Coordinates of C-alpha atoms and ligand atoms in Angstrom, one line a residue:
X1 CA 0.0 0.0 0.0
X2 CA 3.0 2.3 0.2
X3 CA 4.5 4.2 -2.6
X4 CA 8.3 4.3 -3.3
X5 CA 9.2 7.9 -4.0
X6 CA 12.7 7.2 -5.2
X7 CA 14.8 4.5 -6.8
X8 CA 18.0 4.9 -4.8
X9 CA 16.5 6.5 -1.7
X10 CA 13.9 4.4 0.0
X11 CA 11.4 7.0 1.3
X12 CA 7.8 5.6 1.3
X13 CA 4.9 7.9 2.1
X14 CA 1.3 6.8 2.2
X15 CA -0.1 5.7 -1.2
X16 CA -2.2 8.4 -2.9
X17 CA -5.2 6.1 -2.5
X18 CA -5.0 6.4 1.3
X19 CA -3.0 9.7 1.8
X20 CA -5.3 12.2 3.4
X21 CA -3.2 15.2 2.4
X22 CA -2.8 16.2 6.1
X23 CA 0.6 17.7 5.4
X24 CA 2.3 16.3 8.5
X25 CA 5.2 15.0 6.4
X26 CA 5.7 18.4 4.9
X27 CA 5.7 20.1 8.3
X28 CA 8.1 17.7 9.9
X29 CA 10.7 17.6 7.1
X30 CA 14.0 19.3 8.4
X31 CA 15.1 20.1 4.8
X32 CA 11.8 21.5 3.6
X33 CA 12.0 19.2 0.7
X34 CA 8.4 18.0 0.5
X35 CA 5.9 20.0 -1.3
X36 CA 2.1 19.5 -1.7
X37 CA 1.3 19.3 -5.4
X38 CA -2.1 19.0 -7.1
X39 CA -2.8 15.6 -8.6
X40 CA -4.9 15.2 -11.7
X41 CA -8.2 15.2 -9.8
X42 CA -7.1 18.4 -7.9
X43 CA -6.2 16.9 -4.5
X44 CA -2.9 17.9 -2.9
X45 CA -0.3 15.1 -2.7
X46 CA 3.2 15.2 -1.1
X47 CA 6.1 15.2 -3.6
X48 CA 9.7 14.8 -2.4
X49 CA 12.6 16.6 -3.9
X50 CA 15.0 13.6 -4.0
X51 CA 18.1 15.8 -4.4
X52 CA 17.6 17.7 -1.2
X53 CA 16.3 14.7 0.9
X54 CA 18.8 13.6 3.5
X55 CA 17.0 10.3 4.2
X56 CA 16.2 11.0 7.8
X57 CA 12.8 9.2 7.4
X58 CA 11.1 11.6 9.7
X59 CA 8.3 12.0 7.2
X60 CA 7.5 8.3 7.2
X61 CA 7.7 8.0 10.9
X62 CA 5.3 11.0 11.3
X63 CA 2.7 10.0 8.7
X64 CA -0.5 9.2 10.7
X65 CA -1.6 6.8 8.0
X66 CA 1.6 4.7 8.0
X67 CA 1.9 4.9 11.8
X68 CA -1.7 5.3 13.1
X69 CA -2.1 6.2 16.7
X70 CA -4.3 3.7 18.6
X71 CA -7.5 5.2 19.9
X72 CA -7.2 6.1 23.6
X73 CA -9.7 4.2 25.8
X74 CA -9.0 6.1 29.0
X75 CA -12.1 8.2 28.8
X76 CA -15.4 6.7 27.7
X77 CA -16.9 9.0 25.0
X78 CA -20.0 10.9 26.1
X79 CA -22.7 12.2 23.7
X80 CA -24.8 15.3 24.1
X81 CA -27.1 17.4 22.0
X82 CA -26.4 21.1 22.2
X83 CA -28.0 24.4 21.3
X84 CA -26.1 27.6 21.7
X85 CA -28.4 30.0 23.7
X86 CA -27.2 32.9 21.5
X87 CA -29.7 32.7 18.7
X88 CA -27.7 35.0 16.4
X89 CA -24.6 32.8 16.6
X90 CA -26.7 29.6 16.1
X91 CA -28.3 31.0 12.9
X92 CA -24.8 31.9 11.6
X93 CA -23.5 28.4 12.3
X94 CA -24.1 25.2 10.4
X95 CA -25.4 23.2 13.3
X96 CA -26.1 24.3 16.9
X97 CA -23.3 26.9 17.2
X98 CA -21.1 24.7 19.4
X99 CA -17.8 25.7 17.7
X100 CA -18.2 29.4 18.3
X101 CA -18.8 28.9 22.1
X102 CA -15.7 26.8 22.4
X103 CA -13.7 29.3 20.3
X104 CA -14.9 32.3 22.4
X105 CA -13.8 30.6 25.6
X106 CA -10.3 30.1 24.1
X107 CA -10.1 33.7 23.0
X108 CA -11.1 34.8 26.6
X109 CA -8.1 32.8 27.9
X110 CA -5.9 34.9 25.6
X111 CA -5.6 31.8 23.4
X112 CA -5.5 31.2 19.7
X113 CA -8.1 29.5 17.5
X114 CA -7.3 27.6 14.3
X115 CA -9.9 26.8 11.7
X116 CA -10.9 26.8 8.0
X117 CA -11.8 30.0 6.2
X118 CA -12.3 31.3 2.7
X119 CA -9.2 32.9 1.1
X120 CA -9.3 35.8 -1.3
X121 CA -10.0 33.5 -4.2
X122 CA -12.8 31.7 -2.4
X123 CA -10.7 28.6 -1.8
X124 CA -10.4 27.1 1.6
X125 CA -7.4 27.4 3.9
X126 CA -6.5 26.9 7.5
X127 CA -5.5 29.9 9.5
X128 CA -5.5 31.2 13.1
X129 CA -7.3 34.0 14.9
X130 CA -6.6 35.8 18.1
X131 CA -9.9 37.6 18.4
X132 CA -13.6 37.0 17.7
X133 CA -13.6 38.8 14.4
X134 CA -11.1 36.3 13.1
X135 CA -13.0 33.4 14.6
X136 CA -16.2 34.4 12.7
X137 CA -14.4 33.6 9.4
X138 CA -14.0 29.9 10.6
X139 CA -17.8 29.6 11.2
X140 CA -20.0 27.5 8.9
X141 CA -19.0 24.4 7.0
X142 CA -17.1 24.9 3.8
X143 CA -17.3 21.6 1.8
X144 CA -14.0 21.7 0.1
X145 CA -10.6 20.3 1.3
X146 CA -8.9 23.0 3.3
X147 CA -5.1 23.5 2.9
X148 CA -3.4 23.3 6.4
X149 CA -0.3 25.2 5.1
X150 CA 2.0 26.1 8.0
X151 CA -0.7 26.0 10.7
X152 CA 0.8 22.9 12.5
X153 CA 4.1 24.8 13.0
X154 CA 2.2 27.9 14.1
X155 CA 0.1 26.0 16.6
X156 CA 3.3 24.4 18.1
X157 CA 4.8 27.9 18.5
X158 CA 1.8 29.2 20.4
X159 CA 1.7 26.1 22.6
X160 CA 5.4 26.5 23.4
X161 CA 4.5 30.0 24.6
X162 CA 2.1 28.4 27.0
X163 CA -1.0 29.8 25.3
X164 CA -4.3 27.9 24.9
X165 CA -4.8 26.6 21.3
X166 CA -8.0 25.3 19.8
X167 CA -7.3 23.5 16.6
X168 CA -10.4 22.6 14.6
X169 CA -10.7 20.6 11.4
X170 CA -11.4 17.2 9.9
X171 CA -10.3 14.2 11.9
X172 CA -7.4 13.5 9.5
X173 CA -6.1 17.1 10.0
X174 CA -6.2 16.6 13.7
X175 CA -4.3 13.3 13.3
X176 CA -1.7 15.2 11.2
X177 CA -1.3 17.8 13.9
X178 CA -1.0 15.2 16.6
X179 CA 1.6 13.3 14.7
X180 CA 3.6 16.5 14.0
X181 CA 3.4 17.7 17.7
X182 CA 4.4 14.2 18.8
X183 CA 3.4 14.7 22.5
X184 CA 0.8 16.0 24.8
X185 CA 0.1 19.7 25.4
X186 CA -2.2 20.4 28.3
X187 CA -3.4 23.7 26.7
X188 CA -4.2 22.1 23.3
X189 CA -8.0 21.6 22.7
X190 CA -8.5 19.4 19.6
X191 CA -11.9 19.8 18.0
X192 CA -12.8 17.6 15.1
X193 CA -16.0 16.9 13.1
X194 CA -18.0 13.9 12.1
X195 CA -16.8 14.0 8.6
X196 CA -18.5 13.0 5.4
X197 CA -15.4 13.6 3.3
X198 CA -13.8 16.5 1.3
X199 CA -14.4 17.3 -2.3
X200 CA -11.6 18.2 -4.7
X201 CA -10.7 21.9 -4.6
X202 CA -10.3 21.8 -8.4
X203 CA -13.9 20.7 -8.8
X204 CA -15.0 23.6 -6.5
X205 CA -12.9 26.1 -8.6
X206 CA -14.4 24.8 -11.8
X207 CA -18.0 25.0 -10.3
X208 CA -17.4 28.7 -9.5
X209 CA -15.9 29.4 -12.9
X210 CA -18.7 27.7 -14.7
X211 CA -21.6 29.3 -12.8
X212 CA -20.3 32.7 -11.9
X213 CA -18.2 33.7 -14.9
X214 CA -16.6 37.0 -14.0
X215 CA -19.0 38.0 -11.2
X216 CA -17.4 39.2 -8.0
X217 CA -18.4 37.0 -5.0
X218 CA -19.4 38.7 -1.8
X219 CA -20.4 35.7 0.3
X220 CA -20.9 32.0 0.2
X221 CA -23.1 30.0 2.6
X222 CA -23.3 26.3 1.9
X223 CA -25.7 25.9 4.9
X224 CA -28.0 28.9 4.8
X225 CA -30.7 28.4 7.4
X226 CA -33.0 31.3 6.4
X227 CA -35.8 28.8 5.6
X228 CA -34.9 26.6 8.5
X229 CA -32.2 24.0 9.3
X230 CA -34.2 21.2 7.6
X231 CA -34.7 23.2 4.4
X232 CA -31.1 24.6 4.2
X233 CA -30.1 26.4 1.1
X234 CA -26.8 27.0 -0.8
X235 CA -26.5 30.7 -1.1
X236 CA -24.1 32.6 -3.3
X237 CA -24.0 36.4 -3.1
X238 CA -22.3 38.3 -5.9
X239 CA -22.0 42.0 -6.6
X240 CA -25.0 41.7 -8.9
X241 CA -27.3 39.1 -7.4
X242 CA -28.0 36.6 -4.6
X243 CA -28.7 33.0 -5.7
X244 CA -30.3 30.7 -3.2
X245 CA -31.3 27.1 -3.9
X246 CA -32.2 24.1 -1.8
X247 CA -29.1 22.0 -1.1
X248 CA -30.0 19.1 -3.3
X249 CA -30.8 21.5 -6.3
X250 CA -27.3 22.9 -6.1
X251 CA -25.2 20.7 -8.4
X252 CA -22.0 21.1 -6.4
X253 CA -23.6 20.2 -3.1
X254 CA -25.4 17.3 -4.7
X255 CA -22.1 15.9 -5.9
X256 CA -20.6 16.3 -2.4
X257 CA -23.7 14.8 -0.7
X258 CA -23.6 11.8 -3.0
X259 CA -19.9 11.4 -2.5
X260 CA -19.2 11.7 -6.2
X261 CA -15.9 13.6 -6.0
X262 CA -14.4 13.1 -2.6
X263 CA -10.7 12.5 -1.9
X264 CA -9.9 8.8 -2.3
X265 CA -8.8 8.5 1.3
X266 CA -12.4 9.5 2.3
X267 CA -13.8 6.2 0.9
X268 CA -11.3 4.3 3.0
X269 CA -11.3 6.5 6.1
X270 CA -10.5 5.0 9.5
X271 CA -11.2 8.2 11.3
X272 CA -15.0 7.7 10.9
X273 CA -15.4 6.2 14.4
X274 CA -17.4 7.1 17.5
X275 CA -14.4 7.0 19.9
X276 CA -11.6 9.4 18.9
X277 CA -8.2 10.8 20.0
X278 CA -9.5 14.4 19.8
X279 CA -11.0 16.1 22.9
X280 CA -14.3 17.0 21.3
X281 CA -16.2 16.1 18.1
X282 CA -18.9 18.3 16.6
X283 CA -21.6 17.3 14.2
X284 CA -25.2 17.9 13.2
X285 CA -27.9 16.0 15.1
X286 CA -29.9 14.6 12.2
X287 CA -33.0 13.0 13.5
X288 CA -33.2 15.1 16.7
X289 CA -36.9 15.9 15.7
X290 CA -37.6 12.3 16.1
X291 CA -35.3 11.2 18.9
X292 CA -35.4 14.2 21.2
X293 CA -38.1 16.7 19.9
X294 CA -37.5 19.1 22.9
X295 CA -34.0 19.8 21.4
X296 CA -35.5 20.6 18.0
X297 CA -36.7 24.0 16.7
X298 CA -35.4 23.8 13.1
X299 CA -32.6 26.3 13.8
X300 CA -29.8 23.8 14.3
X301 CA -28.9 21.3 16.9
X302 CA -25.3 20.2 17.5
X303 CA -23.9 16.8 18.5
X304 CA -21.1 17.2 21.0
X305 CA -19.0 14.0 21.6
X306 CA -16.6 14.4 24.5
X307 CA -13.5 12.1 24.4
X308 CA -11.3 13.4 27.2
X309 CA -11.2 14.9 30.7
X310 CA -10.1 18.2 29.2
X311 CA -13.0 18.2 26.8
X312 CA -15.4 17.3 29.7
X313 CA -14.0 20.1 31.9
X314 CA -14.3 22.8 29.2
X315 CA -17.9 21.7 28.2
X316 CA -18.8 21.9 31.9
X317 CA -17.4 25.4 32.2
X318 CA -19.5 26.4 29.2
X319 CA -22.6 24.6 30.3
X320 CA -24.6 27.8 30.9
X321 CA -24.0 28.9 27.3
X322 CA -25.9 25.9 26.0
X323 CA -29.0 23.9 26.3
X324 CA -27.4 20.5 26.7
X325 CA -28.9 17.1 26.8
X326 CA -27.3 13.7 27.3
X327 CA -28.0 11.4 24.3
X328 CA -27.8 7.7 23.4
X329 CA -25.1 6.8 20.9
X330 CA -27.5 4.9 18.7
X331 CA -29.9 7.9 18.3
X332 CA -27.3 10.4 17.4
X333 CA -25.6 8.1 14.9
X334 CA -28.8 6.7 13.4
X335 CA -29.0 9.2 10.5
X336 CA -25.4 10.2 10.5
X337 CA -23.7 7.7 8.3
X338 CA -20.4 9.5 8.4
X339 CA -19.6 8.2 11.9
X340 CA -20.7 4.7 11.1
X341 CA -17.8 3.1 9.3
X342 CA -16.7 3.3 5.7
X343 CA -18.2 5.2 2.8
X344 CA -17.6 3.0 -0.3
X345 CA -16.3 4.6 -3.4
X346 CA -19.2 5.0 -6.0
X347 CA -18.7 3.4 -9.4
X348 CA -19.0 6.8 -10.9
X349 CA -15.9 8.3 -9.2
X350 CA -13.6 7.4 -12.2
X351 CA -16.3 8.2 -14.7
X352 CA -16.9 11.6 -13.1
X353 CA -13.2 12.6 -13.2
X354 CA -12.8 11.4 -16.8
X355 CA -15.6 13.8 -17.9
X356 CA -14.4 16.5 -15.5
X357 CA -10.9 16.5 -16.9
X358 CA -12.2 16.9 -20.4
X359 CA -15.2 19.1 -20.0
X360 CA -14.9 20.8 -16.6
X361 CA -17.7 21.0 -14.0
X362 CA -20.6 21.8 -16.4
X363 CA -19.6 19.0 -18.8
X364 CA -19.4 16.4 -16.1
X365 CA -22.6 17.4 -14.3
X366 CA -24.7 14.7 -15.9
X367 CA -22.6 12.1 -14.1
X368 CA -23.6 13.6 -10.8
X369 CA -27.3 13.6 -11.7
X370 CA -27.5 10.1 -13.0
X371 CA -28.4 7.2 -10.6
X372 CA -28.4 9.2 -7.4
X373 CA -31.1 8.2 -4.8
X374 CA -32.5 11.4 -3.2
X375 CA -31.6 11.7 0.5
X376 CA -35.3 12.1 1.3
X377 CA -36.0 8.5 0.0
X378 CA -33.0 7.1 2.0
X379 CA -34.3 8.8 5.1
X380 CA -37.9 7.5 4.5
X381 CA -36.5 3.9 4.1
X382 CA -34.6 4.3 7.3
X383 CA -37.7 5.4 9.1
X384 CA -39.6 2.3 7.8
X385 CA -36.7 0.0 8.8
X386 CA -36.8 1.6 12.3
X387 CA -40.5 1.1 12.6
X388 CA -40.1 -2.6 11.6
X389 CA -37.4 -2.9 14.3
X390 CA -34.5 -3.3 11.9
X391 CA -32.1 -1.0 13.7
X392 CA -28.9 0.4 12.3
X393 CA -26.4 -2.4 12.6
X394 CA -23.4 -0.2 11.9
X395 CA -24.3 2.2 14.7
X396 CA -24.2 -0.6 17.1
X397 CA -20.8 -1.7 15.9
X398 CA -18.9 1.6 16.3
Ligands
FAD1 C1 -16.0 18.8 5.0 C2 -17.0 18.6 6.2 C3 -17.8 17.5 6.2 C4 -18.7 17.3 7.3 N1 -19.5 16.2 7.3 C5 -20.4 16.0 8.4 C6 -21.2 14.9 8.4 O1 -21.2 14.0 7.6 N2 -22.1 14.8 9.5 C7 -22.2 15.8 10.4 O2 -23.0 15.7 11.3 N3 -21.4 16.9 10.4 C8 -20.5 17.0 9.4 N4 -19.7 18.1 9.3 C9 -19.7 19.1 10.5 C10 -20.9 20.0 10.5 O3 -21.2 20.5 9.1 C11 -20.6 21.3 11.3 O4 -19.4 21.9 10.9 C12 -20.3 20.9 12.8 O5 -21.5 20.3 13.3 C13 -20.0 22.2 13.6 O6 -21.1 23.1 13.5 P1 -21.2 24.3 14.5 O7 -22.6 24.8 14.4 O8 -20.7 23.9 15.9 O9 -20.1 25.3 14.0 P2 -19.8 26.0 12.6 O10 -19.5 27.4 12.8 O11 -20.9 25.7 11.6 O12 -18.5 25.2 12.1 C14 -17.3 25.7 11.9 C15 -16.3 24.6 12.1 O13 -16.1 23.9 10.9 C16 -14.7 23.9 10.6 N5 -14.6 23.8 9.1 C17 -15.4 24.5 8.2 N6 -15.0 24.1 7.0 C18 -14.0 23.2 7.1 C19 -13.2 22.5 6.2 N7 -13.4 22.6 4.9 N8 -12.2 21.7 6.6 C20 -12.0 21.6 8.0 N9 -12.8 22.2 8.9 C21 -13.8 23.0 8.5 C22 -14.2 25.2 11.1 O14 -12.8 25.2 11.3 C23 -14.9 25.3 12.4 O15 -14.3 24.5 13.4 C24 -18.8 18.3 8.3 C25 -18.1 19.5 8.2 C26 -17.1 19.6 7.1 C27 -16.3 20.9 7.0
SF4_2 S1 13.5 11.6 4.6 FE1 13.8 13.4 5.9 S2 14.7 14.9 4.5 FE2 13.8 13.2 3.2 S3 11.8 13.9 2.7 FE3 11.6 12.7 4.5 S4 11.7 14.1 6.2 FE4 12.5 15.2 4.4
SF4_3 S1 1.7 12.6 6.4 FE1 -0.3 13.1 5.6 S2 0.1 14.1 3.6 FE2 2.0 13.1 4.2 S3 1.9 11.1 3.2 FE3 1.0 10.8 5.3 S4 -1.2 11.1 5.0 FE4 -0.2 12.0 3.2
SF4_4 S1 -13.5 11.4 5.5 FE1 -11.6 10.9 6.6 S2 -9.9 11.2 5.1 FE2 -11.7 12.3 4.3 S3 -11.5 14.4 5.1 FE3 -12.8 13.3 6.5 S4 -11.4 12.5 8.1 FE4 -10.1 13.1 6.3

């Protein structure tokens, strides 16, 4: 499963089919001789400069895919539903506004928050913020793979200055950070997500070019709750107009939701588990209307999974900011397939990229549209299965 990068030198990084693009190998290389380069589908892959490499093997030893860290069992994961009492914040967030409450607490401790934001070209990158204005840019889910850049090194620097650091991102990014840091930092709060997977940044760029031409983008909200959390819209604001459509009618979101153009590692992802090495996992509580209606008002309910004493202490300190309710694992995972094991690669992945490479997003759109089962039908089938007593077997396994 490993790829040999050189003939004479035997440096083997994770194979592109399982490499998550976390960038830990890049950050750890003492000669700065690994670069992240776009592959033909548009995902960043590490490339080694064989001339500059000194064969120290630090990159291989650090790679969290080659050397996965066993999941700690010291703390038994606890599950909660959560609603941020600040209605404004919740409406601006994708779920129940849990991320902002955690980030605010870190800022109040004179700490630093890392998260994913749009850059000036409307691509997604990781960055840090030392005030709440900066934190606002990290709010809301951006369904594109984010570039971690030099944020692992920056986080280490702040931790060494004895400051609190909240690092938020996908579970594979947190695994990359952990591998790079290589030790425990009492003031590091690791916040990951239940993660469906990340689409190709090149597909995202092509979508914007096809549908926006030269219009200037003012704002993008992939989870606009104006019509309610259950009727979310994909909203694009440009200098001349605002386009808002239901998620499933937006071709980019549809391709993401149906896993048509995710990174290969997302179809073989071992981070999609209930127990984690992070402190806290955030997610959407799909099915809250059915399992715990008192926590449902169609404005967004978060799932908070606590995996450590540190996570537990901080959530307790913030308890008054939330309406919190203890939940059963089976309920919160019932409609959330992304924490329930693997997401098999669809047959159309290769076909999609063949068309995409030749004809860009618009020319490959028919591949997204064909043979996709609407989410509403999947949900209805699950409801029927539940009524018949056929409970989600995967949820019980994780
Ligand atoms: C790519 C992706 C896939 C997801 N898949 C699922 C899923 O299958 N099921 C589910 O329940 N929840 C999923 N989520 C999480 C969910 O969408 C919410 O982000 C989460 O519930 C937190 O919501 P919030 O209201 O607390 O805060 P919000 O303010 O909505 O969330 C902001 C947080 O998301 C992070 N973030 C935003 N975009 C990215 C990105 N591209 N890469 C890394 N981090 C990012 C920010 O750094 C910040 O920590 C996914 C999120 C992302 C980014
Ligand atoms: S072996 Fe050492 S020098 Fe060579 S790429 Fe890996 S980390 Fe860099
Ligand atoms: S460290 Fe991350 S980016 Fe580097 S090879 Fe491993 S998974 Fe890929
Ligand atoms: S599905 Fe797995 S590999 Fe893909 S972005 Fe999420 S955590 Fe990383």
